[in-house]
mmCIF file with all atom_site columns, C-alpha atoms in Angstrom:
data_model
loop_
_atom_site.group_PDB
_atom_site.id
_atom_site.type_symbol
_atom_site.label_atom_id
_atom_site.label_alt_id
_atom_site.label_comp_id
_atom_site.label_asym_id
_atom_site.label_entity_id
_atom_site.label_seq_id
_atom_site.pdbx_PDB_ins_code
_atom_site.Cartn_x
_atom_site.Cartn_y
_atom_site.Cartn_z
_atom_site.occupancy
_atom_site.B_iso_or_equiv
_atom_site.pdbx_formal_charge
_atom_site.auth_seq_id
_atom_site.auth_comp_id
_atom_site.auth_asym_id
_atom_site.auth_atom_id
_atom_site.pdbx_PDB_model_num
ATOM 1   C CA . MET S 1 1   ? -42.623 -46.136 -26.895 1.00 80.00 ? 268 MET S CA 1
ATOM 2   C CA . TRP S 1 2   ? -41.974 -43.895 -29.896 1.00 79.00 ? 269 TRP S CA 1
ATOM 3   C CA . VAL S 1 3   ? -45.508 -44.505 -31.126 1.00 75.00 ? 270 VAL S CA 1
ATOM 4   C CA . VAL S 1 4   ? -46.993 -43.188 -27.878 1.00 74.00 ? 271 VAL S CA 1
ATOM 5   C CA . TYR S 1 5   ? -44.719 -40.152 -28.014 1.00 71.00 ? 272 TYR S CA 1
ATOM 6   C CA . ALA S 1 6   ? -45.707 -39.476 -31.649 1.00 72.00 ? 273 ALA S CA 1
ATOM 7   C CA . ILE S 1 7   ? -49.394 -39.743 -30.794 1.00 80.00 ? 274 ILE S CA 1
ATOM 8   C CA . LEU S 1 8   ? -49.006 -37.304 -27.878 1.00 76.00 ? 275 LEU S CA 1
ATOM 9   C CA . CYS S 1 9   ? -47.109 -34.829 -30.059 1.00 73.00 ? 276 CYS S CA 1
ATOM 10  C CA . ALA S 1 10  ? -49.723 -35.085 -32.804 1.00 70.00 ? 277 ALA S CA 1
ATOM 11  C CA . GLY S 1 11  ? -52.497 -34.514 -30.258 1.00 74.00 ? 278 GLY S CA 1
ATOM 12  C CA . ALA S 1 12  ? -50.734 -31.450 -28.869 1.00 70.00 ? 279 ALA S CA 1
ATOM 13  C CA . LEU S 1 13  ? -50.254 -30.082 -32.387 1.00 70.00 ? 280 LEU S CA 1
ATOM 14  C CA . VAL S 1 14  ? -53.947 -30.550 -33.163 1.00 70.00 ? 281 VAL S CA 1
ATOM 15  C CA . LEU S 1 15  ? -54.883 -28.634 -29.997 1.00 70.00 ? 282 LEU S CA 1
ATOM 16  C CA . VAL S 1 16  ? -52.518 -25.754 -30.816 1.00 64.00 ? 283 VAL S CA 1
ATOM 17  C CA . VAL S 1 17  ? -53.846 -25.463 -34.371 1.00 66.00 ? 284 VAL S CA 1
ATOM 18  C CA . ALA S 1 18  ? -57.457 -25.606 -33.143 1.00 66.00 ? 285 ALA S CA 1
ATOM 19  C CA . ALA S 1 19  ? -56.797 -22.871 -30.550 1.00 65.00 ? 286 ALA S CA 1
ATOM 20  C CA . LYS S 1 20  ? -55.208 -20.580 -33.151 1.00 72.00 ? 287 LYS S CA 1
ATOM 21  C CA . LYS S 1 21  ? -58.117 -21.185 -35.506 1.00 81.00 ? 288 LYS S CA 1
ATOM 22  C CA . GLU S 1 22  ? -60.589 -20.325 -32.730 1.00 79.00 ? 289 GLU S CA 1
ATOM 23  C CA . VAL S 1 23  ? -58.787 -17.050 -31.977 1.00 76.00 ? 290 VAL S CA 1
ATOM 24  C CA . LYS S 1 24  ? -58.843 -16.072 -35.654 1.00 87.00 ? 291 LYS S CA 1
ATOM 25  C CA . ARG S 1 25  ? -62.535 -16.929 -35.836 1.00 88.00 ? 292 ARG S CA 1
ATOM 26  C CA . SER S 1 26  ? -63.314 -14.800 -32.772 1.00 87.00 ? 293 SER S CA 1
ATOM 27  C CA . VAL S 1 27  ? -61.381 -11.825 -34.132 1.00 92.00 ? 294 VAL S CA 1
ATOM 28  C CA . ARG S 1 28  ? -63.131 -12.185 -37.501 1.00 93.00 ? 295 ARG S CA 1
ATOM 29  C CA . LYS S 1 29  ? -66.556 -12.418 -35.820 1.00 92.00 ? 296 LYS S CA 1
ATOM 30  C CA . LEU S 1 30  ? -65.904 -9.271  -33.777 1.00 92.00 ? 297 LEU S CA 1
ATOM 31  C CA . SER S 1 31  ? -64.603 -7.440  -36.847 1.00 92.00 ? 298 SER S CA 1
ATOM 32  C CA . GLU S 1 32  ? -67.935 -8.075  -38.576 1.00 92.00 ? 299 GLU S CA 1
ATOM 33  C CA . CYS S 1 33  ? -70.056 -6.932  -35.604 1.00 91.00 ? 300 CYS S CA 1
ATOM 34  C CA . PRO S 1 34  ? -71.708 -3.536  -35.860 1.00 92.00 ? 301 PRO S CA 1
ATOM 35  C CA . CYS S 1 35  ? -71.111 -1.033  -33.072 1.00 91.00 ? 302 CYS S CA 1
ATOM 36  C CA . PRO S 1 36  ? -74.141 -1.040  -30.733 1.00 88.00 ? 303 PRO S CA 1
ATOM 37  C CA . SER S 1 37  ? -74.197 2.769   -30.821 1.00 88.00 ? 304 SER S CA 1
ATOM 38  C CA . CYS S 1 38  ? -73.639 3.764   -34.455 1.00 89.00 ? 305 CYS S CA 1
ATOM 39  C CA . GLY S 1 39  ? -73.928 0.511   -36.413 1.00 90.00 ? 306 GLY S CA 1
ATOM 40  C CA . VAL S 1 40  ? -70.535 0.725   -38.154 1.00 93.00 ? 307 VAL S CA 1
ATOM 41  C CA . ALA S 1 41  ? -68.643 -2.586  -38.301 1.00 93.00 ? 308 ALA S CA 1
ATOM 42  C CA . TYR S 1 42  ? -65.525 -2.597  -36.121 1.00 94.00 ? 309 TYR S CA 1
ATOM 43  C CA . GLY S 1 43  ? -63.148 -3.986  -38.742 1.00 94.00 ? 310 GLY S CA 1
ATOM 44  C CA . TYR S 1 44  ? -60.332 -6.481  -38.421 1.00 95.00 ? 311 TYR S CA 1
ATOM 45  C CA . TRP S 1 45  ? -57.650 -4.104  -37.103 1.00 95.00 ? 312 TRP S CA 1
ATOM 46  C CA . THR S 1 46  ? -59.881 -2.828  -34.277 1.00 94.00 ? 313 THR S CA 1
ATOM 47  C CA . ALA S 1 47  ? -60.885 -6.369  -33.329 1.00 94.00 ? 314 ALA S CA 1
ATOM 48  C CA . ALA S 1 48  ? -57.282 -7.604  -33.312 1.00 95.00 ? 315 ALA S CA 1
ATOM 49  C CA . GLN S 1 49  ? -56.214 -4.633  -31.189 1.00 95.00 ? 316 GLN S CA 1
ATOM 50  C CA . ALA S 1 50  ? -59.007 -5.332  -28.686 1.00 94.00 ? 317 ALA S CA 1
ATOM 51  C CA . ARG S 1 51  ? -57.711 -8.886  -28.298 1.00 93.00 ? 318 ARG S CA 1
ATOM 52  C CA . GLU S 1 52  ? -54.103 -7.730  -27.903 1.00 94.00 ? 319 GLU S CA 1
ATOM 53  C CA . ARG S 1 53  ? -55.077 -5.159  -25.235 1.00 93.00 ? 320 ARG S CA 1
ATOM 54  C CA . HIS S 1 54  ? -57.005 -7.829  -23.317 1.00 92.00 ? 321 HIS S CA 1
ATOM 55  C CA . ILE S 1 55  ? -54.014 -10.183 -23.373 1.00 90.00 ? 322 ILE S CA 1
ATOM 56  C CA . ALA S 1 56  ? -51.650 -7.395  -22.274 1.00 93.00 ? 323 ALA S CA 1
ATOM 57  C CA . GLN S 1 57  ? -53.950 -6.435  -19.375 1.00 89.00 ? 324 GLN S CA 1
ATOM 58  C CA . CYS S 1 58  ? -54.223 -10.054 -18.225 1.00 87.00 ? 325 CYS S CA 1
ATOM 59  C CA . GLU S 1 59  ? -50.447 -10.533 -18.387 1.00 89.00 ? 326 GLU S CA 1
ATOM 60  C CA . GLU S 1 60  ? -49.836 -7.317  -16.439 1.00 89.00 ? 327 GLU S CA 1
ATOM 61  C CA . ILE S 1 61  ? -52.265 -8.329  -13.698 1.00 87.00 ? 328 ILE S CA 1
ATOM 62  C CA . GLN S 1 62  ? -50.742 -11.817 -13.523 1.00 87.00 ? 329 GLN S CA 1
ATOM 63  C CA . ARG S 1 63  ? -47.215 -10.364 -13.171 1.00 89.00 ? 330 ARG S CA 1
ATOM 64  C CA . GLY S 1 64  ? -48.437 -8.293  -10.229 1.00 85.00 ? 331 GLY S CA 1
ATOM 65  C CA . ARG S 1 65  ? -49.772 -11.400 -8.487  1.00 85.00 ? 332 ARG S CA 1
ATOM 66  C CA . PRO S 1 66  ? -47.361 -14.267 -9.139  1.00 83.00 ? 333 PRO S CA 1
ATOM 67  C CA . GLY S 1 67  ? -48.533 -17.493 -7.614  1.00 82.00 ? 334 GLY S CA 1
ATOM 68  C CA . TYR S 1 68  ? -52.204 -16.493 -7.702  1.00 80.00 ? 335 TYR S CA 1
ATOM 69  C CA . ARG S 1 69  ? -54.779 -18.093 -9.958  1.00 79.00 ? 336 ARG S CA 1
ATOM 70  C CA . ILE S 1 70  ? -56.866 -15.327 -11.470 1.00 77.00 ? 337 ILE S CA 1
ATOM 71  C CA . ASN S 1 71  ? -60.185 -15.839 -13.235 1.00 77.00 ? 338 ASN S CA 1
ATOM 72  C CA . PHE S 1 72  ? -60.115 -13.111 -15.882 1.00 80.00 ? 339 PHE S CA 1
ATOM 73  C CA . VAL S 1 73  ? -63.171 -11.566 -17.500 1.00 81.00 ? 340 VAL S CA 1
ATOM 74  C CA . ARG S 1 74  ? -63.822 -13.344 -20.763 1.00 87.00 ? 341 ARG S CA 1
ATOM 75  C CA . GLU S 1 75  ? -64.626 -10.207 -22.740 1.00 91.00 ? 342 GLU S CA 1
ATOM 76  C CA . TRP S 1 76  ? -62.581 -7.942  -24.939 1.00 90.00 ? 343 TRP S CA 1
ATOM 77  C CA . GLU S 1 77  ? -63.263 -4.239  -24.525 1.00 92.00 ? 344 GLU S CA 1
ATOM 78  C CA . VAL S 1 78  ? -63.509 -2.700  -27.986 1.00 94.00 ? 345 VAL S CA 1
ATOM 79  C CA . GLU S 1 79  ? -63.780 0.977   -28.873 1.00 93.00 ? 346 GLU S CA 1
ATOM 80  C CA . CYS S 1 80  ? -65.569 2.018   -32.050 1.00 92.00 ? 347 CYS S CA 1
ATOM 81  C CA . LEU S 1 81  ? -63.330 4.111   -34.292 1.00 91.00 ? 348 LEU S CA 1
ATOM 82  C CA . ALA S 1 82  ? -66.362 5.876   -35.775 1.00 91.00 ? 349 ALA S CA 1
ATOM 83  C CA . CYS S 1 83  ? -68.144 7.085   -32.611 1.00 91.00 ? 350 CYS S CA 1
ATOM 84  C CA . GLY S 1 84  ? -65.852 6.195   -29.687 1.00 90.00 ? 351 GLY S CA 1
ATOM 85  C CA . ALA S 1 85  ? -68.471 4.054   -27.910 1.00 91.00 ? 352 ALA S CA 1
ATOM 86  C CA . LEU S 1 86  ? -67.275 1.068   -25.918 1.00 92.00 ? 353 LEU S CA 1
ATOM 87  C CA . GLY S 1 87  ? -68.459 -2.453  -26.582 1.00 92.00 ? 354 GLY S CA 1
ATOM 88  C CA . TYR S 1 88  ? -67.683 -5.691  -24.791 1.00 92.00 ? 355 TYR S CA 1
ATOM 89  C CA . TYR S 1 89  ? -67.234 -8.811  -26.894 1.00 92.00 ? 356 TYR S CA 1
ATOM 90  C CA . GLY S 1 90  ? -67.642 -12.160 -25.149 1.00 90.00 ? 357 GLY S CA 1
ATOM 91  C CA . PHE S 1 91  ? -65.196 -14.233 -27.171 1.00 85.00 ? 358 PHE S CA 1
ATOM 92  C CA . GLU S 1 92  ? -66.426 -17.528 -25.750 1.00 85.00 ? 359 GLU S CA 1
ATOM 93  C CA . ASN S 1 93  ? -70.065 -16.991 -26.728 1.00 87.00 ? 360 ASN S CA 1
ATOM 94  C CA . ASN S 1 94  ? -69.517 -14.524 -29.614 1.00 85.00 ? 361 ASN S CA 1
ATOM 95  C CA . ARG S 1 95  ? -71.821 -11.896 -28.119 1.00 88.00 ? 362 ARG S CA 1
ATOM 96  C CA . LEU S 1 96  ? -71.330 -8.157  -28.193 1.00 89.00 ? 363 LEU S CA 1
ATOM 97  C CA . ARG S 1 97  ? -72.686 -5.885  -25.481 1.00 85.00 ? 364 ARG S CA 1
ATOM 98  C CA . GLY S 1 98  ? -72.681 -2.119  -25.559 1.00 80.00 ? 365 GLY S CA 1
ATOM 99  C CA . SER S 1 99  ? -71.875 0.144   -22.625 1.00 66.00 ? 366 SER S CA 1
ATOM 100 C CA . GLN S 1 100 ? -75.569 1.137   -22.447 1.00 59.00 ? 367 GLN S CA 1
ATOM 101 C CA . GLU S 1 101 ? -76.480 -2.476  -21.664 1.00 54.00 ? 368 GLU S CA 1
ATOM 102 C CA . LEU S 1 102 ? -74.112 -2.356  -18.693 1.00 46.00 ? 369 LEU S CA 1
ATOM 103 C CA . ILE S 1 103 ? -75.787 0.798   -17.385 1.00 41.00 ? 370 ILE S CA 1
ATOM 104 C CA . ARG S 1 104 ? -79.261 -0.782  -17.667 1.00 41.00 ? 371 ARG S CA 1
ATOM 105 C CA . GLY S 1 105 ? -77.982 -3.986  -16.030 1.00 42.00 ? 372 GLY S CA 1
ATOM 106 C CA . GLU S 1 106 ? -78.648 -6.356  -18.922 1.00 47.00 ? 373 GLU S CA 1
#
């Protein structure tokens, strides 16, 4: 019985570590991306803040609708510190879109 419990705990620990590693990788990838408007890399602080804002927005929406299952947008909105342009980083596919792409419908 203890062996099964130990295996389950080890499996859960592996999943937690893998998830944290994936988040760090996504933040690092975004930090290295150039702004679609001016070409300046976002930087780690800007990328981390974009992730934190996304989490805060999702939590706020969820608190307003307890009991509902909400399918959140899987993009972090990121604002370039150099030019102020908005970008949208798809953290599941590691793709960055600029606000101009949204206007053109791409």
